[in-house]
Coordinates of C-alpha atoms in Angstrom, one line a residue:
Chain A
M1 CA 0.3 0.2 -0.2
N2 CA 2.9 2.2 0.5
S3 CA 4.5 1.9 -2.9
P4 CA 4.3 4.7 -5.0
S5 CA 3.7 2.6 -8.0
L6 CA 0.6 1.1 -7.0
L7 CA -1.6 3.3 -9.0
S8 CA 0.5 2.4 -12.1
T9 CA 0.4 -1.6 -11.5
I10 CA -3.9 -0.9 -11.7
N11 CA -5.4 -2.2 -14.9
P12 CA -6.0 1.2 -17.2
A13 CA -9.5 -0.7 -18.1
T14 CA -10.6 -0.8 -14.2
E15 CA -13.5 1.7 -13.7
P16 CA -12.8 4.8 -12.9
D17 CA -14.5 4.3 -9.1
K18 CA -12.0 1.8 -8.3
L19 CA -9.3 4.4 -9.5
D20 CA -10.5 6.9 -6.9
S21 CA -10.3 4.7 -4.1
V22 CA -6.6 3.7 -4.9
E23 CA -5.4 7.0 -5.3
R24 CA -7.3 8.0 -2.2
A25 CA -5.5 5.0 0.1
E26 CA -2.4 6.0 -1.3
I27 CA -2.4 9.4 -0.7
D28 CA -3.6 8.9 3.2
A29 CA -0.9 5.6 3.2
S30 CA 2.1 8.4 2.7
T31 CA 0.9 10.2 5.3
R32 CA 1.0 7.8 8.1
G33 CA 4.4 8.2 9.2
P34 CA 4.5 11.5 9.9
V35 CA 0.6 12.3 10.9
L36 CA 0.6 9.8 13.8
L37 CA 4.1 10.6 14.9
F38 CA 2.5 14.4 15.0
F39 CA -0.6 12.9 16.8
G40 CA 0.6 10.1 19.2
T41 CA 3.0 13.3 20.6
A42 CA 0.1 15.3 20.7
I43 CA -1.9 13.0 23.0
F44 CA 0.8 12.7 25.5
W45 CA 1.3 15.8 25.9
L46 CA -2.4 16.6 26.2
L47 CA -2.4 14.0 29.0
M48 CA 0.6 15.7 30.5
G49 CA -0.8 19.1 30.0
S50 CA -4.2 18.3 31.3
L51 CA -2.4 17.0 34.7
L52 CA -0.6 19.9 35.1
G53 CA -4.0 22.2 34.8
L54 CA -6.0 20.1 37.2
I55 CA -3.3 20.2 39.7
S56 CA -3.3 24.3 39.0
A57 CA -7.0 24.2 39.5
W58 CA -6.8 22.4 42.8
K59 CA -4.4 24.7 43.8
I60 CA -6.1 27.4 43.5
T61 CA -8.8 26.0 46.3
N62 CA -6.2 24.4 48.0
P63 CA -3.1 26.9 48.4
G64 CA -1.0 25.0 50.3
L65 CA -0.6 21.9 48.2
F66 CA 2.3 20.3 47.4
D67 CA 3.8 23.5 48.3
S68 CA 7.3 22.2 49.1
I69 CA 8.1 21.4 45.6
S70 CA 9.3 24.3 43.7
W71 CA 8.7 23.4 40.4
L72 CA 4.8 22.7 41.3
T73 CA 4.5 26.2 43.0
F74 CA 1.6 28.0 41.4
G75 CA 3.6 30.4 39.4
R76 CA 5.5 27.4 37.0
L77 CA 2.6 24.8 36.8
R78 CA 0.2 27.6 35.5
P79 CA 2.2 28.4 32.4
A80 CA 3.5 25.1 32.2
H81 CA 0.1 23.8 31.2
L82 CA -1.1 26.4 29.1
N83 CA 2.3 26.2 27.2
L84 CA 1.7 22.6 27.0
V85 CA -1.8 22.1 25.7
A86 CA -1.4 25.3 23.6
Y87 CA 2.4 24.0 21.8
G88 CA 2.7 20.3 23.2
W89 CA -1.1 19.5 22.1
A90 CA -2.8 21.5 19.8
V91 CA 0.0 22.7 17.6
P92 CA 1.3 19.0 16.6
A93 CA -2.3 17.7 16.5
A94 CA -3.2 20.5 14.0
I95 CA 0.2 20.0 12.0
G96 CA -1.1 16.7 11.7
V97 CA -4.5 17.2 10.7
G98 CA -3.5 20.1 8.6
L99 CA -0.6 17.2 6.6
W100 CA -3.3 14.9 6.1
L101 CA -5.7 17.9 4.8
T102 CA -2.9 19.3 1.9
A103 CA -2.0 15.4 0.8
R104 CA -6.0 15.0 0.2
L105 CA -6.3 18.0 -1.4
C106 CA -3.6 19.1 -3.4
R107 CA -4.3 15.2 -4.7
V108 CA -0.7 14.4 -4.6
P109 CA 0.7 11.3 -2.3
L110 CA 3.0 13.5 0.9
L111 CA 6.4 15.0 -0.1
H112 CA 9.3 14.3 1.8
A113 CA 8.3 12.6 4.9
K114 CA 11.7 12.3 6.2
L115 CA 11.7 16.1 6.4
L116 CA 8.8 16.4 8.7
I117 CA 8.9 13.4 10.7
S118 CA 12.4 15.0 11.7
S119 CA 10.5 18.5 12.5
A120 CA 8.3 16.6 14.8
I121 CA 11.1 15.4 16.6
V122 CA 13.0 18.8 16.9
W123 CA 9.2 20.1 17.6
N124 CA 8.8 17.7 20.3
L125 CA 12.5 18.1 21.2
G126 CA 11.8 21.5 21.7
I127 CA 8.6 21.2 23.9
L128 CA 10.9 18.9 26.4
V129 CA 13.1 21.8 26.6
G130 CA 11.0 24.5 26.9
L131 CA 8.5 22.7 29.6
S132 CA 11.3 21.6 32.0
G133 CA 12.9 25.5 31.3
I134 CA 9.6 26.8 32.9
L135 CA 9.3 23.9 35.6
I136 CA 12.8 24.6 37.0
G137 CA 12.0 28.3 37.1
D138 CA 13.5 29.7 34.0
G139 CA 10.3 30.6 32.4
R140 CA 9.7 34.1 31.2
S141 CA 6.5 36.3 32.5
I142 CA 5.1 37.1 29.2
E143 CA 2.0 35.4 28.8
W144 CA 1.6 32.6 26.1
L145 CA 5.8 33.3 25.7
E146 CA 6.7 31.9 28.4
F147 CA 8.8 29.0 27.1
P148 CA 12.8 30.3 27.6
A149 CA 14.6 32.1 25.2
Y150 CA 17.0 29.0 24.3
A151 CA 13.6 26.9 23.4
T152 CA 12.0 29.4 20.9
P153 CA 14.4 29.1 18.0
I154 CA 14.8 24.9 18.3
L155 CA 10.1 25.1 17.9
F156 CA 10.5 27.5 15.4
I157 CA 13.5 26.0 13.2
A158 CA 11.1 22.4 13.8
Y159 CA 8.1 24.6 12.1
A160 CA 9.9 26.5 9.3
C161 CA 9.8 23.2 8.2
I162 CA 6.4 22.5 7.7
S163 CA 5.6 25.8 5.8
V164 CA 8.4 25.0 3.3
W165 CA 6.9 21.7 2.8
T166 CA 2.9 23.4 2.6
I167 CA 4.4 25.7 -0.5
I168 CA 6.1 22.6 -1.8
M169 CA 3.1 20.5 -1.7
F170 CA 1.2 23.4 -2.9
R171 CA 3.2 23.9 -6.0
F172 CA 3.3 20.3 -7.3
R173 CA -1.0 20.0 -6.2
K174 CA -3.1 18.2 -8.4
S175 CA -6.3 19.1 -8.3
G176 CA -6.7 22.9 -10.4
H177 CA -9.4 23.7 -7.9
I178 CA -8.4 25.3 -4.0
Y179 CA -11.4 23.9 -1.9
V180 CA -12.0 26.2 0.8
S181 CA -10.3 24.5 3.3
Q182 CA -7.0 24.4 1.8
W183 CA -7.2 28.9 1.7
Y184 CA -7.3 28.1 5.6
L185 CA -4.6 25.7 5.9
F186 CA -2.3 27.3 3.4
A187 CA -3.0 30.6 4.8
A188 CA -2.2 29.3 8.9
F189 CA 1.0 27.4 8.2
L190 CA 2.2 30.7 6.9
W191 CA 1.1 32.6 9.5
F192 CA 2.4 31.5 12.3
P193 CA 5.9 31.1 11.5
W194 CA 5.6 35.0 11.0
L195 CA 3.8 35.5 14.5
Y196 CA 6.4 33.0 16.2
A197 CA 8.8 35.5 14.7
T198 CA 8.4 38.1 15.6
A199 CA 7.1 37.8 19.0
N200 CA 10.4 36.6 19.7
I201 CA 12.5 38.9 18.5
L202 CA 10.3 42.1 19.4
L203 CA 10.0 40.5 22.7
V204 CA 13.4 38.5 23.6
W205 CA 16.0 39.3 20.7
Q206 CA 15.6 42.4 20.6
P207 CA 13.2 43.7 23.4
V208 CA 10.3 46.8 22.6
Q209 CA 10.3 48.9 25.5
G210 CA 7.1 49.9 28.0
P211 CA 3.7 49.3 26.9
A212 CA 5.1 48.4 23.4
Q213 CA 5.8 44.8 24.9
G214 CA 2.2 44.3 26.0
A215 CA 0.6 45.5 22.8
I216 CA 3.1 42.9 21.0
N217 CA 2.0 40.4 23.6
W218 CA -1.8 40.1 22.9
W219 CA -1.0 41.0 19.2
Y220 CA 0.5 37.8 19.1
A221 CA -1.2 35.4 21.9
H222 CA -4.8 36.7 20.2
N223 CA -3.4 35.7 16.8
V224 CA -2.4 32.7 17.8
L225 CA -5.5 31.7 18.3
G226 CA -7.4 33.4 15.4
L227 CA -4.7 33.1 12.3
W228 CA -3.3 29.4 13.7
F229 CA -5.9 27.7 15.5
T230 CA -8.8 29.1 14.3
P231 CA -8.0 28.5 10.6
I232 CA -6.6 25.0 10.9
G233 CA -10.2 23.8 12.6
L234 CA -12.3 25.3 10.3
A235 CA -10.4 24.1 7.4
A236 CA -11.2 20.9 9.1
A237 CA -14.9 21.3 9.4
Y238 CA -15.2 22.8 5.8
Y239 CA -13.4 19.6 4.8
F240 CA -15.3 16.9 6.9
I241 CA -18.7 18.4 7.8
P242 CA -19.8 17.9 3.3
K243 CA -17.4 14.8 3.5
V244 CA -19.0 13.0 6.3
I245 CA -22.9 13.6 5.5
G246 CA -22.0 13.5 1.9
R247 CA -23.3 16.6 0.7
P248 CA -21.0 20.1 -0.3
I249 CA -21.1 23.1 1.9
H250 CA -24.6 24.7 1.4
S251 CA -22.8 27.9 -0.3
Y252 CA -19.6 27.6 -0.9
Y253 CA -19.8 31.8 -1.8
L254 CA -20.6 32.1 1.8
S255 CA -16.8 30.1 2.8
I256 CA -15.0 32.0 0.8
L257 CA -16.1 35.2 2.0
G258 CA -15.6 33.6 5.3
F259 CA -11.5 33.1 4.3
W260 CA -10.7 36.2 3.5
S261 CA -13.1 38.6 6.2
L262 CA -11.0 36.5 9.0
A263 CA -8.0 37.1 7.4
L264 CA -9.1 41.2 7.0
F265 CA -10.1 41.5 10.3
Y266 CA -9.0 39.0 13.1
S267 CA -5.4 40.5 12.9
W268 CA -6.6 43.8 15.0
N269 CA -8.5 41.8 17.6
G270 CA -5.3 41.3 20.2
M271 CA -5.5 45.2 21.6
H272 CA -9.1 45.0 23.1
H273 CA -7.0 42.3 25.4
L274 CA -5.6 46.1 26.6
I275 CA -8.9 47.3 27.2
G276 CA -8.5 50.3 30.0
G277 CA -4.2 50.0 29.9
P278 CA -2.2 52.6 29.3
F279 CA -2.2 52.6 25.3
P280 CA -3.5 55.1 22.6
A281 CA -6.9 55.1 22.5
W282 CA -6.8 54.9 19.2
M283 CA -5.0 51.3 19.4
V284 CA -7.8 49.9 21.5
S285 CA -10.5 51.6 19.9
A286 CA -9.7 49.7 16.1
S287 CA -9.4 46.9 17.9
V288 CA -13.3 46.8 19.4
V289 CA -14.1 47.8 16.6
A290 CA -12.3 44.7 14.7
S291 CA -13.5 42.8 16.9
V292 CA -17.2 43.8 16.7
M293 CA -16.5 43.0 12.4
M294 CA -15.7 39.3 13.6
F295 CA -19.6 39.2 13.2
I296 CA -19.0 38.6 9.4
P297 CA -16.6 35.5 9.5
V298 CA -18.5 34.1 12.5
I299 CA -22.2 34.2 11.0
T300 CA -21.2 33.4 7.7
T301 CA -19.0 30.4 8.9
A302 CA -22.2 29.2 11.6
I303 CA -25.1 29.9 8.6
N304 CA -23.1 27.7 6.5
H305 CA -22.6 24.4 8.7
H306 CA -26.2 25.1 9.7
M307 CA -27.4 24.8 6.6
T308 CA -25.2 22.1 5.5
M309 CA -26.4 19.8 8.8
K310 CA -29.7 21.0 8.1
G311 CA -32.0 17.9 7.6
H312 CA -28.9 15.7 8.3
F313 CA -28.4 15.9 12.2
E314 CA -29.7 12.2 12.1
A315 CA -25.9 11.7 11.2
L316 CA -24.9 12.5 14.2
N317 CA -26.1 9.1 15.4
W318 CA -24.3 7.2 13.7
S319 CA -20.4 9.3 12.6
P320 CA -18.2 10.0 15.6
T321 CA -16.3 12.1 13.3
L322 CA -19.1 14.7 12.8
R323 CA -20.4 14.8 16.4
F324 CA -16.8 16.0 17.8
I325 CA -16.6 18.2 14.6
V326 CA -20.3 19.6 15.2
F327 CA -19.5 20.0 18.4
G328 CA -16.5 22.1 17.9
A329 CA -18.4 23.7 15.1
V330 CA -21.0 25.1 17.3
S331 CA -18.6 26.3 20.1
Y332 CA -17.0 27.8 16.9
T333 CA -19.8 30.1 17.0
V334 CA -20.1 30.7 20.7
V335 CA -16.6 31.5 21.3
S336 CA -16.5 34.0 19.0
L337 CA -19.6 35.9 20.0
Q338 CA -18.9 35.7 23.3
G339 CA -15.0 37.0 22.6
T340 CA -16.6 40.0 20.8
F341 CA -19.2 41.1 23.5
M342 CA -16.5 40.7 25.8
A343 CA -14.6 43.2 23.8
I344 CA -17.4 46.0 24.5
P345 CA -15.9 48.2 27.8
A346 CA -18.9 48.0 29.2
L347 CA -19.0 44.7 29.4
N348 CA -15.1 44.1 29.7
S349 CA -14.9 46.1 32.4
I350 CA -16.6 43.8 34.9
T351 CA -15.3 40.2 33.6
H352 CA -11.5 41.3 33.0
F353 CA -9.1 39.5 35.4
T354 CA -12.0 37.0 37.0
D355 CA -12.6 33.2 36.2
Y356 CA -14.7 34.2 32.9
T357 CA -11.9 35.2 30.6
I358 CA -10.4 32.0 31.7
G359 CA -13.8 30.3 30.8
H360 CA -13.7 32.2 27.6
A361 CA -10.3 30.4 26.3
H362 CA -11.3 26.9 27.7
L363 CA -14.2 27.6 25.2
G364 CA -11.9 28.1 22.6
L365 CA -9.4 25.7 22.6
Y366 CA -11.0 22.8 24.1
A367 CA -14.7 23.4 23.2
F368 CA -13.8 24.1 19.3
F369 CA -10.6 23.7 18.8
T370 CA -9.8 21.0 20.4
M371 CA -12.9 18.7 19.4
I372 CA -12.9 20.1 16.0
M373 CA -9.0 17.9 16.8
F374 CA -10.5 14.6 18.1
G375 CA -13.6 14.4 15.4
S376 CA -10.6 14.5 13.1
M377 CA -8.2 11.8 14.3
Y378 CA -11.7 9.8 14.1
Y379 CA -11.7 10.7 10.5
I380 CA -8.2 10.2 9.8
V381 CA -6.7 7.5 12.1
P382 CA -8.0 4.2 10.7
R383 CA -8.0 5.6 7.1
L384 CA -3.5 5.4 8.3
V385 CA -4.0 2.3 10.1
G386 CA -6.1 -0.1 7.9
G387 CA -8.4 -0.4 10.7
E388 CA -11.7 0.0 11.9
W389 CA -11.5 2.0 16.2
P390 CA -11.7 -0.9 18.3
C391 CA -14.6 -0.1 20.2
A392 CA -17.9 2.4 19.5
N393 CA -19.0 2.8 23.0
L394 CA -15.7 3.9 24.6
I395 CA -15.6 6.8 21.4
R396 CA -19.3 7.6 23.1
W397 CA -17.6 8.0 26.3
H398 CA -14.8 10.0 25.3
F399 CA -17.4 12.2 23.7
W400 CA -20.1 12.1 26.6
L401 CA -17.1 13.5 28.6
S402 CA -15.6 16.0 26.8
A403 CA -19.0 17.5 26.3
V404 CA -20.4 17.5 29.3
G405 CA -17.2 18.2 31.2
I406 CA -16.5 21.3 28.9
I407 CA -19.7 22.6 29.6
L408 CA -19.4 22.1 33.0
M409 CA -16.0 23.8 33.4
V410 CA -17.1 27.0 31.2
G411 CA -20.4 27.3 33.3
A412 CA -19.0 27.4 36.3
L413 CA -15.9 29.9 35.2
T414 CA -18.2 31.7 33.1
L415 CA -21.3 32.4 36.0
G416 CA -18.4 32.2 38.9
G417 CA -16.5 35.0 36.9
L418 CA -19.2 37.4 36.4
L419 CA -20.0 36.8 40.4
Q420 CA -16.7 37.7 40.9
G421 CA -16.4 40.4 38.6
L422 CA -19.8 42.4 39.8
A423 CA -17.9 41.9 43.0
L424 CA -15.2 43.9 42.6
Y425 CA -16.7 46.0 40.8
D426 CA -19.0 47.1 44.2
V427 CA -17.6 49.6 45.9
A428 CA -18.9 48.7 48.7
S429 CA -17.9 44.4 48.9
T430 CA -14.3 43.6 49.7
F431 CA -11.4 41.9 47.3
R432 CA -11.9 39.0 50.3
S433 CA -15.8 38.7 48.9
S434 CA -14.4 38.4 45.1
I435 CA -12.4 35.2 46.0
E436 CA -15.4 34.1 48.4
F437 CA -18.3 33.9 45.2
A438 CA -15.8 32.2 43.2
T439 CA -14.7 29.8 45.3
P440 CA -17.7 27.1 44.7
F441 CA -16.9 27.3 40.9
R442 CA -13.4 27.0 41.3
V443 CA -14.1 23.2 43.0
L444 CA -16.9 22.4 40.0
R445 CA -14.0 23.3 37.8
G446 CA -11.3 21.0 39.2
I447 CA -14.2 18.5 39.1
S448 CA -15.0 19.0 35.8
G449 CA -11.3 18.8 35.1
F450 CA -11.2 15.3 36.1
I451 CA -14.3 14.6 33.7
L452 CA -12.4 15.9 31.3
M453 CA -9.0 14.0 31.8
G454 CA -11.4 10.8 31.9
G455 CA -12.3 11.6 28.4
Q456 CA -8.8 11.7 27.1
L457 CA -7.9 8.6 29.1
V458 CA -10.0 6.9 26.9
F459 CA -9.1 8.5 24.0
A460 CA -5.7 7.7 24.5
Y461 CA -6.4 4.1 25.2
L462 CA -8.2 4.0 22.0
F463 CA -5.4 5.8 19.7
V464 CA -2.7 3.0 21.0
Q465 CA -5.0 0.4 20.6
M466 CA -5.0 1.1 16.9
L467 CA -1.6 1.4 16.7
L468 CA -0.6 -2.3 18.7
K469 CA -3.8 -3.8 16.6
P470 CA -6.5 -1.8 15.0
G471 CA -10.3 -3.3 14.9
S472 CA -11.8 -5.1 11.7
Q473 CA -9.4 -4.8 9.0
K474 CA -11.2 -3.1 5.7
K475 CA -12.0 -5.0 2.2
S476 CA -10.4 -2.5 0.2
P477 CA -8.1 0.3 1.1
A478 CA -9.8 2.6 2.5
H479 CA -12.7 1.9 1.2
F480 CA -15.5 2.1 4.3
D481 CA -18.2 0.1 4.6
K482 CA -20.3 3.1 3.1
S483 CA -23.9 0.6 3.2
D484 CA -26.9 0.7 5.7
N485 CA -26.0 4.0 8.0
S486 CA -28.9 4.3 9.3
S487 CA -28.9 0.6 10.4
N488 CA -29.4 -1.0 14.4
D489 CA -26.1 0.7 15.8
S490 CA -27.8 4.3 15.9
V491 CA -29.9 3.3 18.9
A492 CA -27.0 3.4 21.1
I493 CA -26.3 7.4 21.8
Chain B
M1 CA 15.1 48.0 18.7
T2 CA 15.6 49.4 15.2
A3 CA 16.4 45.9 13.7
G4 CA 13.4 44.9 15.3
I5 CA 11.1 47.5 13.5
I6 CA 12.4 47.4 10.6
L7 CA 11.6 43.3 10.6
L8 CA 7.9 44.4 11.7
V9 CA 7.5 46.8 9.1
F10 CA 8.8 44.4 6.1
G11 CA 7.0 41.1 8.1
F12 CA 3.7 43.3 7.7
V13 CA 4.3 44.5 4.1
I14 CA 5.9 41.3 3.0
L15 CA 2.4 39.4 4.1
S16 CA -0.1 41.7 3.1
G17 CA 1.6 42.1 0.0
S18 CA 1.2 38.0 -0.5
A19 CA -2.4 38.3 0.7
L20 CA -3.1 40.9 -1.7
L21 CA -1.0 39.1 -4.8
A22 CA -3.1 35.5 -3.9
I23 CA -6.9 37.4 -3.8
C24 CA -5.7 38.8 -7.2
W25 CA -4.5 35.8 -8.5
A26 CA -7.4 33.3 -7.6
A27 CA -9.7 35.9 -9.0
K28 CA -7.7 36.3 -12.0
S29 CA -7.0 32.4 -12.4
G30 CA -10.8 31.6 -11.9
Q31 CA -11.0 30.4 -8.8
F32 CA -13.8 32.1 -7.3
S33 CA -16.3 31.5 -10.3
N34 CA -17.2 28.2 -10.7
I35 CA -18.6 28.2 -7.4
T36 CA -20.7 24.8 -7.1
E37 CA -18.0 23.0 -9.1
G38 CA -15.2 24.1 -6.2
A39 CA -17.6 23.0 -3.5
A40 CA -18.5 19.9 -4.9
S41 CA -14.0 18.9 -5.7
I42 CA -14.2 17.0 -2.8
F43 CA -16.5 14.2 -4.2
D44 CA -15.3 11.9 -6.4
Q45 CA -16.9 8.7 -8.3
D46 CA -15.8 6.2 -5.7
E47 CA -17.0 9.0 -2.0
P48 CA -19.8 10.6 -4.4
V49 CA -22.2 13.3 -3.2
G50 CA -24.8 11.4 -1.5
V51 CA -22.7 9.0 0.2
P52 CA -21.5 8.9 3.6
T53 CA -18.1 8.2 4.9
D54 CA -17.9 7.4 8.6
R55 CA -19.9 5.3 11.3
F56 CA -19.2 4.1 14.1
P57 CA -17.0 0.9 13.9
V58 CA -19.9 -2.2 14.2
K59 CA -17.7 -5.3 14.6
N60 CA -16.0 -5.8 17.7
S61 CA -18.1 -2.9 19.2
Q62 CA -19.8 -5.5 22.0

């Protein structure tokens, strides 16, 4: 299945659908090594990062927990959690999904697998160095860029290989038309190294002075979400929703409009993190306006996904991929609209500096991005290992633990954050009371962390099973049984 | 400091320039014309429109 000459060995008289199937299987097989390596390491760091997050969550309500161990102090744990889930889990998961989608959409077998494998190894080495740096106390006090200066060049070099690879793949693509997912992927793969390099040069190697540091910090931190994680998540949604249900996207025109308006407005959004800070008013105002303009790409995407799904919602019963991806797509709409409202100064003055913001961050990175990555992996991995997932019920457990866990976490942080913010805003109320308002919600958040972690452990188990002994083998390459989709297994939800 | 600002300006010019070039190229080369065909480009004769491609595993699922 790995041999590139497989296609040519097929009798030219073979019917065309067989040829399509073989070509697709060949492309899928060519991505196996690098994609599985990125996925495997991503899942490992997800578990580690979540564990650190869980300990930090419990330390907030029990400050004395592990206080004799310096590397488990909150000031190190919390940035270690953020950087592990962002750079250890989310980036490699996005790269893995991006590599597979790029090869499929370009309709060419993956080129230069060795380059990608080396990139994965170097990237993970960088994560290890960065994590150790933070835990031994070398972390920097720049949110989203806490990895010490000696770790960032390693990460940049690893990532640069991926960017070069995307350009090569684009250059050698066989498909004439550029599908909307490809716009998102190509842009994201080029935006991220630019963001990362610019932020590191201006904050670490040749640091700018004073408030400009804050501006660059938030320009980077917001764009990493908007110009890297968001486009990859949307690229996957725009591919998998139509592909799984077998229906073209409702309005292709809207999807293109959504892409270009996202590219235009998102990069202005970062300064809304600095409302009330010592910045020129025009910077913050321009950012607030751009945040409101984000309605355009968000609403177009929401309408498009909803209209594509309309009449096909029963598909959520039988497709694990769709279940995760639709959950993620709905969360994208919710988190983006919430973000727009949070940028409005009247609401921001209450929610800023409270748990509300933490809830928003988890809604974005977990309910939207991570769920879409899980869904994509459920589609991709069987096509790489040539067998089905071993157990349908475990997939259902993974979904429900993740869904319930994240809804509980975001709900608790949002409500707790609002109460905390209102107490902070009230001159008659003490600071202490604002903490007390938030405490029960913080305990709930800690519990939701356990639920989420349970789902991740189920997924990690399934993934390892797939690598060691995948379920029933497929009759023909990547040719999944399409008949009888409404069979009786849809009864179990 | 100066080198940083030069990098920022160059990065901005190159990136927005290439985005502008990309949208012009896309319009010129007909990427925005055949909209219906574009939406269907992820389907082929083997996985055509109307055929779902994913489901929960049935065997070994108990």
